[in-house]
Coordinates of C-alpha atoms in Angstrom, one line a residue:
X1 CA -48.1 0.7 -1.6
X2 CA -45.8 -0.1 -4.6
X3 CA -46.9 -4.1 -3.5
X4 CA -50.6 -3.2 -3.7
X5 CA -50.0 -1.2 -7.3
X6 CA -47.8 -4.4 -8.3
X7 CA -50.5 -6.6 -7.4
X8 CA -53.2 -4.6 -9.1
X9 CA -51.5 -5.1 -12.6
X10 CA -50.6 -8.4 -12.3
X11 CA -54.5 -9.2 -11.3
X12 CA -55.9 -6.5 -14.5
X13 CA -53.7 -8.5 -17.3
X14 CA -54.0 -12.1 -17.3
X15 CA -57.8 -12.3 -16.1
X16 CA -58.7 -9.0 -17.5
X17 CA -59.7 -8.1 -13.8
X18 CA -62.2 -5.1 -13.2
X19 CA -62.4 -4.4 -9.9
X20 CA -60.0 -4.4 -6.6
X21 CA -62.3 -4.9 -3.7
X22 CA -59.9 -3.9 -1.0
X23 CA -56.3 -4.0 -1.3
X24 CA -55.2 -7.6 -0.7
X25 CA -58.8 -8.8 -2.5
X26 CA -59.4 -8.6 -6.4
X27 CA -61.5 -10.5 -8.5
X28 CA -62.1 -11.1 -12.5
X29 CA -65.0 -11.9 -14.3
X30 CA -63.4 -15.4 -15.1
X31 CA -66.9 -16.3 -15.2
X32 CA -67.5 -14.9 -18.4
X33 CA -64.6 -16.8 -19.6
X34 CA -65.6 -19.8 -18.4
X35 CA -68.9 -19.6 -20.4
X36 CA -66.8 -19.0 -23.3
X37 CA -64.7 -22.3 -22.6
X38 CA -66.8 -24.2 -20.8
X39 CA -63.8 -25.4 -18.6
X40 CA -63.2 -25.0 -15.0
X41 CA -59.4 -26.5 -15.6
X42 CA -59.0 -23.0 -18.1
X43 CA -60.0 -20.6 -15.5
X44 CA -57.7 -23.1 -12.5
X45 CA -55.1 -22.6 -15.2
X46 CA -54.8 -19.3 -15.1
X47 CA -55.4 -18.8 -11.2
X48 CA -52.4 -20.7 -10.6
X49 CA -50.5 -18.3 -13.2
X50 CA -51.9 -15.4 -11.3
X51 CA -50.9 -17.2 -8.1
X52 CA -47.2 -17.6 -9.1
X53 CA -47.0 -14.5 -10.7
X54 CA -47.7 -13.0 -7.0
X55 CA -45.1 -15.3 -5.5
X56 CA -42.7 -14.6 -7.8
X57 CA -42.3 -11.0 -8.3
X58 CA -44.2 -10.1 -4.8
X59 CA -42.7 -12.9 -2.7
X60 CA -45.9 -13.1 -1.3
X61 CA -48.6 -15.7 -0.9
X62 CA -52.0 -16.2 -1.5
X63 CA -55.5 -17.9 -1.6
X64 CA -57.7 -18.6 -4.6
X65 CA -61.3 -19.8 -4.7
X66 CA -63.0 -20.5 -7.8
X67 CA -66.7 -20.7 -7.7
X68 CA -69.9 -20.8 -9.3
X69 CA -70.7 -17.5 -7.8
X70 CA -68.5 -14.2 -6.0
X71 CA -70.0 -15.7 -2.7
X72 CA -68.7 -19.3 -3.0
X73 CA -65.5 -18.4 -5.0
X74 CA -64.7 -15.7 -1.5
X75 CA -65.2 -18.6 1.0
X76 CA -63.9 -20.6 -1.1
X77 CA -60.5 -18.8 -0.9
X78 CA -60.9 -18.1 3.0
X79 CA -61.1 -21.6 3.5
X80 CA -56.9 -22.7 3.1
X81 CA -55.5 -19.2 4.4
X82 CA -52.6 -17.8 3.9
X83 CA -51.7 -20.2 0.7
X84 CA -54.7 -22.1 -0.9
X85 CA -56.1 -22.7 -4.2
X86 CA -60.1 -24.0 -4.1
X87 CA -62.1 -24.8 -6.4
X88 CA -66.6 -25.9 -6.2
X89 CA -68.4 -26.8 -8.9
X90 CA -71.7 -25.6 -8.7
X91 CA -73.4 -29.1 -8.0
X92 CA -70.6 -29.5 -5.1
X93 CA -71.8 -25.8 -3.4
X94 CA -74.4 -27.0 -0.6
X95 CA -71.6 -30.0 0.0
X96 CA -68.7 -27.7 0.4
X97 CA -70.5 -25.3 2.8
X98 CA -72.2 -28.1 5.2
X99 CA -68.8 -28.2 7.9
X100 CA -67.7 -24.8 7.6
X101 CA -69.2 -22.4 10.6
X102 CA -72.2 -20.0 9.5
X103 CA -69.9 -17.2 9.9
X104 CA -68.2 -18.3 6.9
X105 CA -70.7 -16.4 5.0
X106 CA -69.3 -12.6 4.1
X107 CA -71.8 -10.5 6.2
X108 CA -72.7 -13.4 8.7
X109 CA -71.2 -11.5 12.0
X110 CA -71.8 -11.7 16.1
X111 CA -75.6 -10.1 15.5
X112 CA -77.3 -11.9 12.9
X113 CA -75.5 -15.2 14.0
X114 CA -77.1 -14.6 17.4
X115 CA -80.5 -13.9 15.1
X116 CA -80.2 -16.9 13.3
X117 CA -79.2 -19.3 16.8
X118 CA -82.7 -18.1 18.1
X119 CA -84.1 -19.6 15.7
X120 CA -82.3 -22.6 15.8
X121 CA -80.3 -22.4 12.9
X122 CA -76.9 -23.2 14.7
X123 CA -75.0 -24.7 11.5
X124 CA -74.7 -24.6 7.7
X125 CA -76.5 -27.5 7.0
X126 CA -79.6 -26.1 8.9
X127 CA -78.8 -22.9 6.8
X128 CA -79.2 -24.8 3.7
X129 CA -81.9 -26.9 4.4
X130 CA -84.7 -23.5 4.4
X131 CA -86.7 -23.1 1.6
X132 CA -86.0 -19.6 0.2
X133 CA -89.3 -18.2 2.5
X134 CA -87.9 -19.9 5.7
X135 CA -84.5 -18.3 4.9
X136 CA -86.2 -14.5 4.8
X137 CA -88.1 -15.4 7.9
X138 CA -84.5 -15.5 9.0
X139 CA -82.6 -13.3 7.7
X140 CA -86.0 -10.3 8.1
X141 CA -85.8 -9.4 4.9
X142 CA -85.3 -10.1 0.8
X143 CA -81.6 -10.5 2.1
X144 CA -82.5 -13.9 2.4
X145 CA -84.0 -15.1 -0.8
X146 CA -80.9 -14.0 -2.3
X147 CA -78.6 -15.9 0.1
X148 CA -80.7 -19.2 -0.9
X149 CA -80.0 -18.6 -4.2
X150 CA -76.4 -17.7 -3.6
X151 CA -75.9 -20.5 -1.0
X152 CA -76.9 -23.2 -4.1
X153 CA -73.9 -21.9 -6.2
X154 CA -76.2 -19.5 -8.4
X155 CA -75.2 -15.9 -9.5
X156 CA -77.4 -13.2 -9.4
X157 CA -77.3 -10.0 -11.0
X158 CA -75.2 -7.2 -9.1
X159 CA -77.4 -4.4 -7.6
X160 CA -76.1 -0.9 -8.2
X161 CA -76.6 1.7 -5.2
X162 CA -75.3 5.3 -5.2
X163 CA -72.3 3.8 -3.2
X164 CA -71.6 0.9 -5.0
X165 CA -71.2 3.6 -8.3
X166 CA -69.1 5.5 -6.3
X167 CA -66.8 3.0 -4.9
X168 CA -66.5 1.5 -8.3
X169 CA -65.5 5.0 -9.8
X170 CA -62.8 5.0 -7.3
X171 CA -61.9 1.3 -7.4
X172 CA -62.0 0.7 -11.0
X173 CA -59.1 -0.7 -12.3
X174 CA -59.2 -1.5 -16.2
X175 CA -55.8 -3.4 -17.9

């Protein structure tokens, strides 16, 4: 616990982070800062700060994406586990997610895989070849315009649910 609080503060002050997803997962809204700078070498900048910060007063490691959108930026960072730093540009996105396995994606488990293997959709380049109506064919739902959109690198504004309000009144870490 006094690791996770440790982390937690170091994450809030130099990226003015607002919410702790889970314990050993935080994010910042760097992407308001980049449109402020208009460089992607600012925000790597201070990911590496935040990186050695961890390492040095946590002795712990661990992975960074950067990303033109929360989905890219989390694969991103699962893709050079336990000690990575990556960074896509939003023209690199569909590039950068062609080799890696469908279940890459955050969400993308045993069942919908299955789903989208009947269908033969068996890899990410097949993923990101549907148009935006092919991919809700797939997916059964609006689910899937949004992955298109989120698959290409763009953001899209967050939906609030009764849990999601909740969760963030419990998660909500301000610096």
């Amino acid at each position: 616990r006094r690791s996770e609080r440790g982390l937690v503060g170091m994450l809030c002050e130099p990226a003015h982070q607002q919410r702790v997803a889970q314990p050993d997962e935080g994010r910042g809204p760097l992407d308001g800062f980049l449109l402020a700078c208009r460089r992607v070498g600012e925000a790597e900048e201070i990911a590496r700060r935040i990186k050695a910060e961890i390492n040095n007063k946590e002795k712990l490691t661990c992975s960074v994406g950067i990303g033109p959108n929360k989905l890219i930026a989390k694969i991103a960072a699962g893709t050079q586990k336990p000690d990575g730093f990556t960074v896509v540009k939003e023209k690199d996105a569909e590039k950068f997610l062609e080799p890696l396995p469908i279940r890459s994606i955050p969400g993308i488990g045993p069942k919908m895989e299955s789903r989208l293997n009947q269908k033969h959709i068996d890899s990410m380049e097949k993923l990101c070849s549907l148009t935006p109506k092919e991919m809700s064919q797939a997916w059964g739902s609006i689910c899937g315009e949004e992955m298109w959109h989120l698959l290409r690198g763009e953001e899209l504004p967050e939906k609030l649910t009764q849990q999601k309000s909740i969760s963030e009144n419990v998660l909500d870490v301000t610096a």
